[in-house]
Coordinates of C-alpha atoms in Angstrom, one line a residue:
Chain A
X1 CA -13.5 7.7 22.3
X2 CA -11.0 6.8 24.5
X3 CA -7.7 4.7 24.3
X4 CA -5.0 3.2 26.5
X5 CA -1.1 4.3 25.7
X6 CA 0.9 1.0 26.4
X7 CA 4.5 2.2 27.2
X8 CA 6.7 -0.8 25.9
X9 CA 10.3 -0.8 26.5
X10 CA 13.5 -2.9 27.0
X11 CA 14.3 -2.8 30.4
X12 CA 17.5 -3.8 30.6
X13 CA 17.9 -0.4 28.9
X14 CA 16.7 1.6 31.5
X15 CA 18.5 0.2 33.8
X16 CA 21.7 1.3 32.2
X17 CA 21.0 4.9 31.7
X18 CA 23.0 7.3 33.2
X19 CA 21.9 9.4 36.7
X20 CA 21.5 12.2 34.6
X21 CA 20.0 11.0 31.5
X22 CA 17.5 9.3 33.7
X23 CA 16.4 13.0 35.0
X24 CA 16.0 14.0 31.7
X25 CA 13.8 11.1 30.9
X26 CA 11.4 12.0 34.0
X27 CA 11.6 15.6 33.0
X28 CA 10.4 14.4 29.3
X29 CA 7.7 12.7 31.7
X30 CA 6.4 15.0 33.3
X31 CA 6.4 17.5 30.6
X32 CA 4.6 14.9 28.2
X33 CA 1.9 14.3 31.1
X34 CA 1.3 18.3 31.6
X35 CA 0.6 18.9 27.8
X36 CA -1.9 15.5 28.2
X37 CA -3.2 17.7 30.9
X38 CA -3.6 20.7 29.1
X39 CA -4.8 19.5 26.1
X40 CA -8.1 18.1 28.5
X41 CA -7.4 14.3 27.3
X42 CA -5.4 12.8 30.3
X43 CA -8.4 10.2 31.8
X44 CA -5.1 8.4 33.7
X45 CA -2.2 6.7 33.9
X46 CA 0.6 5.2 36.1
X47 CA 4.3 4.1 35.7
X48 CA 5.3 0.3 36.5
X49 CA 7.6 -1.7 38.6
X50 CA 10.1 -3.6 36.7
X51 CA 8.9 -7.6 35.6
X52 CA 11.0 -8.3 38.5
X53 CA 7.8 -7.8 40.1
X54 CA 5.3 -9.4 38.5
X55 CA 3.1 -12.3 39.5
X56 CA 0.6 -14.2 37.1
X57 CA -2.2 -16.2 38.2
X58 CA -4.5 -18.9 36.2
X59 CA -7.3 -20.4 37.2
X60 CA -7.3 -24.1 36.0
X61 CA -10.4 -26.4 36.5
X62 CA -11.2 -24.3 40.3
X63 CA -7.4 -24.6 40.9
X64 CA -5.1 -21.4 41.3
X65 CA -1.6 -21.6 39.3
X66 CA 0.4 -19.0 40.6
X67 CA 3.7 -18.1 39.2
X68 CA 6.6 -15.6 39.4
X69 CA 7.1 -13.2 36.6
X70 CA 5.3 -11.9 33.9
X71 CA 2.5 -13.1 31.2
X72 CA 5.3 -13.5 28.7
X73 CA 8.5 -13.2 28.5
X74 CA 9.0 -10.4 25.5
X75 CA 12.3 -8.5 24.4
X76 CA 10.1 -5.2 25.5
X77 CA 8.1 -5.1 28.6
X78 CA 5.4 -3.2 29.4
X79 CA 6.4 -0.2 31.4
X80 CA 3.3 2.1 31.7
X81 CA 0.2 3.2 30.6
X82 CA -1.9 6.7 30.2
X83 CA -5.6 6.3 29.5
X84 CA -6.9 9.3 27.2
X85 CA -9.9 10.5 25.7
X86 CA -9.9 12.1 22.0
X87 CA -11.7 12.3 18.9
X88 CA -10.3 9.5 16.9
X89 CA -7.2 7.1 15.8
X90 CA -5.4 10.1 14.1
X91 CA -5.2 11.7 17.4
X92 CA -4.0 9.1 19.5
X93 CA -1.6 7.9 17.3
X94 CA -0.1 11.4 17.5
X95 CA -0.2 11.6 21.4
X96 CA 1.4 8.4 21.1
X97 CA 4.6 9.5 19.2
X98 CA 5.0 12.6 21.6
X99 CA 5.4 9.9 24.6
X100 CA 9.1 10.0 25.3
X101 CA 9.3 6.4 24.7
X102 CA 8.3 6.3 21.7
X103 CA 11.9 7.0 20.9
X104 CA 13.1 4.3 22.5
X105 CA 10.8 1.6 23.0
X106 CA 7.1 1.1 21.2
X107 CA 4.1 2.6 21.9
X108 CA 1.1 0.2 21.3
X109 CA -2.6 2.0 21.2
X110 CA -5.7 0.2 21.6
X111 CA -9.1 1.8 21.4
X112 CA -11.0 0.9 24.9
X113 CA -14.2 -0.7 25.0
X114 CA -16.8 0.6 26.1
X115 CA -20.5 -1.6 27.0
Chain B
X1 CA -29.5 -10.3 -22.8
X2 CA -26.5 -11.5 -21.7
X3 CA -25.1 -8.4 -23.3
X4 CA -27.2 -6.3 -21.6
X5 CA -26.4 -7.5 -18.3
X6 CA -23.0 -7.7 -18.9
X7 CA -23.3 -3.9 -19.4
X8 CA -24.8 -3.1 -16.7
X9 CA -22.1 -5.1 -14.1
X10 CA -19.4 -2.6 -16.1
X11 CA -21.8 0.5 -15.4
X12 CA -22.2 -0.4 -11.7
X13 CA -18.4 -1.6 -11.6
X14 CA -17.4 2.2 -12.6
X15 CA -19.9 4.1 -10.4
X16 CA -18.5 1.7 -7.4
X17 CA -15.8 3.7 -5.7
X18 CA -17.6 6.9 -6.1
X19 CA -21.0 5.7 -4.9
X20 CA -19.7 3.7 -1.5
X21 CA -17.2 7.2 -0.7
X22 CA -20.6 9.2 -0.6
X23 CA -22.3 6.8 1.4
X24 CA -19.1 6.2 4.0
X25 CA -18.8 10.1 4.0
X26 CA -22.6 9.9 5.4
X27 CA -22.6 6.9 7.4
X28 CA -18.5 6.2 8.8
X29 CA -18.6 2.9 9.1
X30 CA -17.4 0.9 5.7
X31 CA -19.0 -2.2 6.5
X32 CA -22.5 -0.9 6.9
X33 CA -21.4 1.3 3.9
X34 CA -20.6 -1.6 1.5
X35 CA -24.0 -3.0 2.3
X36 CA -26.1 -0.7 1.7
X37 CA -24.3 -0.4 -1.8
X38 CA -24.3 -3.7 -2.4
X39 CA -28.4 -3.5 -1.3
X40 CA -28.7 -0.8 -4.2
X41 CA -26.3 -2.7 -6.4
X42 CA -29.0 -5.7 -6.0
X43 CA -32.1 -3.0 -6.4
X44 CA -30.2 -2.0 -9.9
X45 CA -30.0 -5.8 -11.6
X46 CA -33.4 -6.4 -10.7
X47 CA -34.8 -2.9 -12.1
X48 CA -32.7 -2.1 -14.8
X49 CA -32.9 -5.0 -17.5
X50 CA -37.2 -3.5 -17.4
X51 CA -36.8 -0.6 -16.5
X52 CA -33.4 0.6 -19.1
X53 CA -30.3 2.1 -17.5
X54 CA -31.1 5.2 -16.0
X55 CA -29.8 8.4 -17.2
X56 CA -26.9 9.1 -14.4
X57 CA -26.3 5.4 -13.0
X58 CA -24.1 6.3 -10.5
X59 CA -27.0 9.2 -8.6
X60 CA -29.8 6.2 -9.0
X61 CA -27.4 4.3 -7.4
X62 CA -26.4 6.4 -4.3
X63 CA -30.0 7.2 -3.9
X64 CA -30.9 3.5 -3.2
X65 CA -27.9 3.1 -1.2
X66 CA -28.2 6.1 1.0
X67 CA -32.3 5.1 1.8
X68 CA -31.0 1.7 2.6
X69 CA -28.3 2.9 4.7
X70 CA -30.8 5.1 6.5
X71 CA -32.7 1.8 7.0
X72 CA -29.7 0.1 8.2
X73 CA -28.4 2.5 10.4
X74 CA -32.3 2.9 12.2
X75 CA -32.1 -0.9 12.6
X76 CA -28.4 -1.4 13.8
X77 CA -28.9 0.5 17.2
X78 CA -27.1 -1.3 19.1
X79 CA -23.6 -2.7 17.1
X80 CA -22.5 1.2 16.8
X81 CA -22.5 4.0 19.6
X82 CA -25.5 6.1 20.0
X83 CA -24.2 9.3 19.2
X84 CA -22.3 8.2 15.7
X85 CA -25.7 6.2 14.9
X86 CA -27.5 9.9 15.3
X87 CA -24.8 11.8 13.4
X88 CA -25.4 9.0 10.1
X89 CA -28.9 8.7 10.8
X90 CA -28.8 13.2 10.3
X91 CA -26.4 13.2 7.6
X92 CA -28.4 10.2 5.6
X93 CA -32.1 12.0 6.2
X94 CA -30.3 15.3 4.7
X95 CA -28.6 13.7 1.8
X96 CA -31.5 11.2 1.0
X97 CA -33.6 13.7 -1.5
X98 CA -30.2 15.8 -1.9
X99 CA -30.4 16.6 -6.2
X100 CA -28.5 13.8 -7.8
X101 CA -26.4 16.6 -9.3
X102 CA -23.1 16.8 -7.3
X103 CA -20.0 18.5 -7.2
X104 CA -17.0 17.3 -8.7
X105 CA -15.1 18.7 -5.9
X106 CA -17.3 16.9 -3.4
X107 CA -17.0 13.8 -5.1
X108 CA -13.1 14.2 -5.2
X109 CA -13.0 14.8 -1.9
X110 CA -14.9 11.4 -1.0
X111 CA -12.8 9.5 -3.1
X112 CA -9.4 10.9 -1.4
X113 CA -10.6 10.2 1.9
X114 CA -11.1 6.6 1.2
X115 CA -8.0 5.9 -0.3
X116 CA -6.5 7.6 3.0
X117 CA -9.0 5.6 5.0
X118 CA -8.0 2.4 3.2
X119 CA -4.3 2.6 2.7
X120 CA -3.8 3.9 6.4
X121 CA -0.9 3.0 8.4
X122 CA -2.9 1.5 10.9
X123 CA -4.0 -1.1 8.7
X124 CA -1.5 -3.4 7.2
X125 CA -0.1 -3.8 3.2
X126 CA -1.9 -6.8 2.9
X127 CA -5.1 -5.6 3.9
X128 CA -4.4 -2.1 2.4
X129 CA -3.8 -3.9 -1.1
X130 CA -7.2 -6.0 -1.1
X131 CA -9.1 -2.8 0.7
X132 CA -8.0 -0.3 -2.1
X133 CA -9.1 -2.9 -5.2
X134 CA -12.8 -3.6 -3.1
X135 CA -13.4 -0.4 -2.2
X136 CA -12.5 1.9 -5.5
X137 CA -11.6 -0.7 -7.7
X138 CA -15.3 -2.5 -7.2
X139 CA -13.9 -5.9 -7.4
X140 CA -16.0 -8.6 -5.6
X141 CA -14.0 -10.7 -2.6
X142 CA -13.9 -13.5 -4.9
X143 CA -12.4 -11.5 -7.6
X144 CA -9.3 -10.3 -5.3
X145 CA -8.8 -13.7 -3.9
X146 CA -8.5 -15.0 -7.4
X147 CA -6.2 -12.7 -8.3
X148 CA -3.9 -12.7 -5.1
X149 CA -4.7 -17.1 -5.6
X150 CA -5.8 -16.8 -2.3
X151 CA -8.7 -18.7 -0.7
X152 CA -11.8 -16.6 -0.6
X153 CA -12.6 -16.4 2.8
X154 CA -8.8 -15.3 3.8
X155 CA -9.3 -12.7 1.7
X156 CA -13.2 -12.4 3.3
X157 CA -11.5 -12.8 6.5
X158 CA -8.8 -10.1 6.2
X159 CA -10.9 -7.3 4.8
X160 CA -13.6 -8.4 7.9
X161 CA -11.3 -7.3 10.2
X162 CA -9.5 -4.4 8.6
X163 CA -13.3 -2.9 8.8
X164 CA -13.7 -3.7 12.1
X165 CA -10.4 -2.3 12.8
X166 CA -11.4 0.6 11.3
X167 CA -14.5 1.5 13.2
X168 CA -13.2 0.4 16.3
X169 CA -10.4 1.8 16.9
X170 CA -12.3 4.9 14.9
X171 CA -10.0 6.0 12.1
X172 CA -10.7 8.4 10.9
X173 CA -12.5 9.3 7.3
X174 CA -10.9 12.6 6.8
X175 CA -8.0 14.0 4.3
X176 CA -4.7 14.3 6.7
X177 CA -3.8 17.1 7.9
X178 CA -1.1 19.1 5.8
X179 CA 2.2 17.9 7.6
X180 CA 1.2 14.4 7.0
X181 CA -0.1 14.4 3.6
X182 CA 3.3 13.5 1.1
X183 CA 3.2 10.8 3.9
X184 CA 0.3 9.4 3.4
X185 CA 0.2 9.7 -0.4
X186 CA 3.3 7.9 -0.4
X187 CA 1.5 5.1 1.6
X188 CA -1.2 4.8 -1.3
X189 CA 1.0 4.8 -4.4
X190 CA 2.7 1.8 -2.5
X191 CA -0.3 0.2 -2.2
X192 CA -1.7 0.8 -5.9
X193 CA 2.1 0.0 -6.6
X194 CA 1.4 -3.3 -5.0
X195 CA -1.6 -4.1 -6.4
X196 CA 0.9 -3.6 -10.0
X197 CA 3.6 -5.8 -9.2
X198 CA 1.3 -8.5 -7.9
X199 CA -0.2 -9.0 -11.2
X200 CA 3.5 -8.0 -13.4
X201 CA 5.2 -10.8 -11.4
X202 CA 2.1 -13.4 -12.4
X203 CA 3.7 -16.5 -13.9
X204 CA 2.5 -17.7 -17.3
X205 CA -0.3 -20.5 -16.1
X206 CA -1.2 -17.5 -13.7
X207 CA -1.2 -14.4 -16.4
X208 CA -4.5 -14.2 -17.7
X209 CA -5.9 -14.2 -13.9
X210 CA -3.8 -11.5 -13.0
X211 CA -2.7 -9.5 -15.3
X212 CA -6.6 -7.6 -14.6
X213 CA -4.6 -6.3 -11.1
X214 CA -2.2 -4.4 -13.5
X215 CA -5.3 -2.9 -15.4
X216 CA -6.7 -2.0 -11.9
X217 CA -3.6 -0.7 -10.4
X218 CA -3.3 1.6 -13.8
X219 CA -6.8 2.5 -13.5
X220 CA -6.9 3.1 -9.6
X221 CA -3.7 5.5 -10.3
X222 CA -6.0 7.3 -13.2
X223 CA -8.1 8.3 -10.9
X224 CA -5.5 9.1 -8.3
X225 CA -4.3 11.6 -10.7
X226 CA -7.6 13.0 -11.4
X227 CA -8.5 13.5 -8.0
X228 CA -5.2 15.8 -6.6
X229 CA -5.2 19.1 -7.0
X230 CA -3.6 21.1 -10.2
X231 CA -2.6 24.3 -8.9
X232 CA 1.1 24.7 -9.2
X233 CA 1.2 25.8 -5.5
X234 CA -0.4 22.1 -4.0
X235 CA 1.4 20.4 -6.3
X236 CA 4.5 19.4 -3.9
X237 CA 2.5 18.8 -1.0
X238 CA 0.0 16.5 -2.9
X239 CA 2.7 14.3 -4.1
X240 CA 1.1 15.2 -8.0
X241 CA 4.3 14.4 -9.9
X242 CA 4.8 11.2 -8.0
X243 CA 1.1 9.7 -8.6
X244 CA 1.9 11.3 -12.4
X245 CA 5.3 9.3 -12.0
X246 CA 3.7 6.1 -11.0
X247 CA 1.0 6.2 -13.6
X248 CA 3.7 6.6 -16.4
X249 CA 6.3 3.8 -15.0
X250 CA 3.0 1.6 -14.8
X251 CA 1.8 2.6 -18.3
X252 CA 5.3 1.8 -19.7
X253 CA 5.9 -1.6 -17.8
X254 CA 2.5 -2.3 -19.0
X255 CA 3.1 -1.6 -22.6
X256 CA 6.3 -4.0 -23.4
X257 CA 4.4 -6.9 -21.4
X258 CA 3.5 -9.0 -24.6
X259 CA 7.3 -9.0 -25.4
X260 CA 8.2 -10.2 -21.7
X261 CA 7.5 -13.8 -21.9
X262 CA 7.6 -16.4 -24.8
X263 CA 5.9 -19.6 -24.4
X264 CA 6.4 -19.7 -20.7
X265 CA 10.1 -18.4 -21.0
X266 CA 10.9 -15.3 -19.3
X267 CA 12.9 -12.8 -22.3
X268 CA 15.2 -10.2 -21.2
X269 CA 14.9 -7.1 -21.7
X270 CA 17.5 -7.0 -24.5
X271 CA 16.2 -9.9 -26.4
X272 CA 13.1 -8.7 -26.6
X273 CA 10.6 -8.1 -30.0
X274 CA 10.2 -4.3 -29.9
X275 CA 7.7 -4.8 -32.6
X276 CA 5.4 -6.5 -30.5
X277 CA 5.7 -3.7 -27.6
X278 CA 2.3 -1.5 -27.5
X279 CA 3.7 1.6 -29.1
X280 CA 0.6 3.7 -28.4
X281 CA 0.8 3.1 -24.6
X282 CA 4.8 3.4 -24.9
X283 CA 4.1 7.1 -26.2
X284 CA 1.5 7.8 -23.4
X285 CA 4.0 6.8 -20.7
X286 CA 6.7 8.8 -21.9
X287 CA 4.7 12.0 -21.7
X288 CA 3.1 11.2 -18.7
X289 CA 7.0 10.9 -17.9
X290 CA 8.1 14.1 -19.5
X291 CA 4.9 15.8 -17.7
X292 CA 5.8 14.5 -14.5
X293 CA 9.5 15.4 -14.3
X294 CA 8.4 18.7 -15.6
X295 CA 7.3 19.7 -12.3
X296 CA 10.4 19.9 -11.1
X297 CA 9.8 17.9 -8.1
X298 CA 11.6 14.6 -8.1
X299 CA 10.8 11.3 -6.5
X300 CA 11.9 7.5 -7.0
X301 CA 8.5 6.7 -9.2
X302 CA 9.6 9.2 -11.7
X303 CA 13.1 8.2 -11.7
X304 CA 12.3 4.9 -12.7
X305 CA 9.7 5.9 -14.7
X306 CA 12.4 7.7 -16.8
X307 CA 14.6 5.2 -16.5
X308 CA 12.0 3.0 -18.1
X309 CA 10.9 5.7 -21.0
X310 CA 15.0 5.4 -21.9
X311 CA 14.7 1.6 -22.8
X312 CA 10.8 2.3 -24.4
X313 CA 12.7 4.9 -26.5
X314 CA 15.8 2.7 -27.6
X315 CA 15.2 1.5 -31.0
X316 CA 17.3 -1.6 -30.5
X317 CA 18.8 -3.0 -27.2
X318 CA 22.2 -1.8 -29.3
X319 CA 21.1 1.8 -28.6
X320 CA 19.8 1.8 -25.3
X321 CA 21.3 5.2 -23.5
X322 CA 23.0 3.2 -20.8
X323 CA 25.2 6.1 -19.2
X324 CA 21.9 7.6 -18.5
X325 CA 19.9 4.7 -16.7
X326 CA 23.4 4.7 -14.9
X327 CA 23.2 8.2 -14.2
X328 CA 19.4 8.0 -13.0
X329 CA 20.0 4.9 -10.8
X330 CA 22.7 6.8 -9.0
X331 CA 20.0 9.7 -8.5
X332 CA 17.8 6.5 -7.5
X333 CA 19.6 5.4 -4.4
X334 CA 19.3 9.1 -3.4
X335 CA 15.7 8.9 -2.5
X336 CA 16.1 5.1 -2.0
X337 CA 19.3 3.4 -1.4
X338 CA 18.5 -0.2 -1.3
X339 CA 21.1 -3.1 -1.8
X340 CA 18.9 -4.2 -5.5
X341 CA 19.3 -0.6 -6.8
X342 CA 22.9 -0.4 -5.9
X343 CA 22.5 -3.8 -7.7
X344 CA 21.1 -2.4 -11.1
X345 CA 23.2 0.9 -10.9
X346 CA 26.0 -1.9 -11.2
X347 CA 24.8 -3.6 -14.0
X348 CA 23.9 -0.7 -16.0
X349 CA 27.5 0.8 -15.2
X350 CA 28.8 -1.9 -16.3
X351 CA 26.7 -1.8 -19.6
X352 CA 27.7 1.9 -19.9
X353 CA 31.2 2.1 -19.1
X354 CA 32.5 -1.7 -19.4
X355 CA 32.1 -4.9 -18.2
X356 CA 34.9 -4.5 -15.6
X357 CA 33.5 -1.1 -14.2
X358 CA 30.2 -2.7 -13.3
X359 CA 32.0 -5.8 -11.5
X360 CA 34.1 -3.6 -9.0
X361 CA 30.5 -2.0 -8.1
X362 CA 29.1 -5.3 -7.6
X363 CA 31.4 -6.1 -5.5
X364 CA 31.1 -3.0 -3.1
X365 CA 27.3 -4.3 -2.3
X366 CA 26.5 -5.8 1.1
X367 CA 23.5 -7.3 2.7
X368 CA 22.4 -9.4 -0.2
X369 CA 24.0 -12.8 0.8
X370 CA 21.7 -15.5 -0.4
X371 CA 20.0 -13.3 -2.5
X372 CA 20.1 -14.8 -6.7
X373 CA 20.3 -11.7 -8.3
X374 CA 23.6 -10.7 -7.2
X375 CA 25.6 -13.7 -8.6
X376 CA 22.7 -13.3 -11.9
X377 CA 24.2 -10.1 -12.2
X378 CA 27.7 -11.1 -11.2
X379 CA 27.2 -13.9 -14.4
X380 CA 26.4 -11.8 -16.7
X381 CA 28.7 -9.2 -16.7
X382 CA 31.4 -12.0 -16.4
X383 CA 30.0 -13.3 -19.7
X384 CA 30.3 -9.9 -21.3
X385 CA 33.6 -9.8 -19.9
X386 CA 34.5 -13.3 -21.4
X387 CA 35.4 -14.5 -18.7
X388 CA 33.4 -17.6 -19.4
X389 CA 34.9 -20.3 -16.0
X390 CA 33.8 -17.5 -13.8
X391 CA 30.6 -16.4 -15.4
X392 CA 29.4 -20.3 -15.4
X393 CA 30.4 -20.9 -11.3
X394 CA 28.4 -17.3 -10.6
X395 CA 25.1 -18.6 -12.9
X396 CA 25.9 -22.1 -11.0
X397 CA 25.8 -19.7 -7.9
X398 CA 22.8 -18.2 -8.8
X399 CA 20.8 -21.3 -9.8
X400 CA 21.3 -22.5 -6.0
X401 CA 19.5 -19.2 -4.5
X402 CA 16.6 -19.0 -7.1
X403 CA 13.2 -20.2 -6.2
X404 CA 11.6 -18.7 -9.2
X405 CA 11.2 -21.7 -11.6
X406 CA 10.6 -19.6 -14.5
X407 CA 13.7 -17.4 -13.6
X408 CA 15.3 -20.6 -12.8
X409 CA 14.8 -22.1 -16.2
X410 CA 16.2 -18.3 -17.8
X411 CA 19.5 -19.1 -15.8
X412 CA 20.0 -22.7 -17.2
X413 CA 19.4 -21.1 -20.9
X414 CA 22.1 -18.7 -20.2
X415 CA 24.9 -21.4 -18.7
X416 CA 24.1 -23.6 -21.2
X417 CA 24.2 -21.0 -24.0
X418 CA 28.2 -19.9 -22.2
X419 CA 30.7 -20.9 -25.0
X420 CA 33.6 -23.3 -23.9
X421 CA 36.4 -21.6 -22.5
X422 CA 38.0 -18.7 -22.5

């Protein structure tokens, strides 16, 4: 079974932190991705640039809409994401409150599908 | 006839819970689960008004239900993944011709691991409450969605996809591991809990409808009860003296419910006819309390369950042991400090120690703006004080917040009963 870890997180907040608390945060990081490692259920996973960046498209009766920013405009964006592969809910759910975000931010998990 | 097969429905009603937790435990997947029950459930009207009640119901019943799972499960290759369909498919063809003996512990343990499955965080309180009372209560969708006076297919729709949820995101139908286990129990006496105070809140026109969700939510934590483990050492970790705690402040409520209302008007507590109270049940929640707190492991179910034993115990309102409700709310707001128990540690301080001593508490409590029971409470200490100008602006105060007709029409009684003038 495997299940996508959606990192979401104000980013305004990020922003703000400190040089140092910032390393700390990346050491979490990498750290958090090792043990996934370890443990033999990291499939994948990336950081994000800020919403800043985003672009959204729409296709509209053959017509492209294309606008600047992101699907939504939430209080938390999406951040990141690590794909892994264990046995069941239980399990991801407790990956999921090990990601260092989860402090901050909120961890959504959905199960992938697969046809 | 009618009799007969009225007998039968209660029969298959009680065997319900323990029959579809065998079958899930084989196949993992509740909706295909509930089917095949439901398949055997069928089988059983049909045969049984010829054929007599079998001798053990419930293993006639899982027999039928496991067969018809197997069937389902060979024909359902596709909706499921090939690997879980094999794992049902082997546990079903070894359980099929298992003896219809089994052991209590095994049967425990099914039972547990659907009210985990059921009450799991993952799936919401809503769903949770209507998942617990169709799973090990046996009541039909229609029944719930009576009782919640919900349409039916909300209630369809909302245990549809907590099921779906369930397989698909694949939670698991295991008991939690150790560290998460007082947790998790805590999560399931909220929901039985729930299932309570849905049916206690009912109206009048509403009552007879609902108060069968306070029998359920009694019987559900029965069987809670039953089904945790009784070795002293377990105890704490299994949450046994809170489920015992729940039980009692359940049984209690449950017993002084035919004083609680008169002719569509709610009756406080104080005015009440302790005659009409059921004294048996009264006697049976306080020793469920007495048991409970004997355990020496506290918890906010068997505070208020105490709480309530004190008033079930008071002759007369006269001789209610207020300094002690006063004392237990305080010991209340340790394990759960909320604004309405700061509220009620108030009012029974100020019963205890003196009007006056409950008002200065009252007004120490925050975060209930707009909120009727904090002027309510405000009014009726003021009237105990005498203080009769003030009492009638807080009830006129409290009359503006409250949605509640029937609490509503308690608060008029009381202004209008407010003498003159001080």
């Amino acid at each position: 079974m495997e299940y996508l870890i959606l990192i979401y997180e104000d980013e305004r907040i990020n922003e703000a932190r400190d040089p140092k608390a910032n390393d700390e945060l990346m050491q979490a990081y990498y750290s958090y991705t090792e043990q996934l490692k370890q443990a033999g259920v990291l499939m994948g996973g990336n950081a994000l640039h800020t919403i800043d960046t985003a672009t959204s498209v729409r296709v509209r009766e053959g017509r492209t809409l294309t606008t600047d920013g992101p699907f939504a405009e939430t209080k938390e964006q999406l951040g990141g994401y690590y794909q892994i592969r264990c046995e069941n809910l239980d399990e991801a759910l407790k990956w999921a409150a090990l990601c260092p975000s989860s402090a901050t931010g909120t961890i959504e998990v959905r199960p992938i599908l697969n046809y | 006839m009618y009799g007969e097969r009225l007998a039968i429905e209660r029969v298959i009603r009680e065997e319900y819970g323990q029959v579809l937790s065998a079958v899930m435990a084989g196949v993992r997947d509740l909706q295909l689960a509930e089917d095949a029950v439901m398949d055997a459930v069928t089988a059983a009207l049909e045969t049984w008004p010829r054929q007599g009640v079998p001798e053990r119901p419930g293993a006639w019943i899982l027999q039928v239900a496991r067969r018809k799972a197997l069937d389902r499960v060979r024909r359902q290759q596709t909706r499921v993944r090939k690997k879980d369909l094999l794992e049902a498919e082997a546990s079903l063809s070894a359980s099929v011709d298992a003896p219809d003996a089994r052991e209590p512990e095994v049967v425990a343990d099914e039972q547990l691991r659907m009210m985990f499955l059921v009450c799991h965080p993952a799936i919401s309180r809503e769903s949770q409450v209507c998942l617990v009372l169709r799973t090990l209560g046996g009541l039909s969708t229609a029944a719930i969605a009576r009782a919640f006076l919900k349409p039916v297919p909300t209630v369809a729709a909302r245990l549809t996809r907590a099921k779906v949820k369930m397989t698909e995101a694949r939670i698991p139908f295991v008991l939690p591991p150790r560290d998460e286990l007082p947790a998790r129990l805590d999560a399931v006496l909220a929901a039985i809990y729930l299932v309570f105070n849905e049916g206690y809140a009912a109206s009048s026109g509403e009552r007879l409808l609902r108060e069968d969700l306070c029998v359920e939510a009694l019987r559900l934590a029965r069987l809670l009860v039953q089904l945790l483990p009784d070795d002293p050492e377990a105890r704490g970790r299994w949450r046994v003296a809170e489920a015992l705690g729940l039980l009692a402040l359940m049984t209690l409520h449950h017993a002084r419910r035919a004083g609680r209302e008169h002719e569509g008007r709610l009756i406080p507590l104080e005015d009440q006819d302790r005659s009409v109270w059921d004294a048996d049940a009264l006697d049976e929640g306080i020793r469920l309390t007495r048991l409970a707190l004997s355990m020496r492991e506290p918890g906010p179910y068997q505070i208020q369950a105490a709480i309530a034993a004190l008033h079930a115990e008071a002759p007369t309102a006269a001789h209610t042991d207020w300094s002690q409700i006063a004392a237990l709310y305080g010991a209340l707001r340790q394990f759960a400090d909320s604004p309405v128990v700061r509220l009620n540690e108030a009012a029974a301080h100020g019963m205890a120690y003196g009007p006056d001593v409950g008002l200065a508490m009252l007004d120490r409590i925050t975060n209930l703006e707009g909120y009727y029971l904090l002027p309510a409470a405000r009014a009726d200490l003021l009237r105990r004080a005498r203080r009769y100008d003030e009492a009638r602006e807080a009830y006129v105060e409290a009359l503006a917040l409250v949605e509640n007709e029937r609490e509503a029409a308690y608060l008029r009684e009381r202004l209008d009963a407010l003498p003159a003038n001080t």
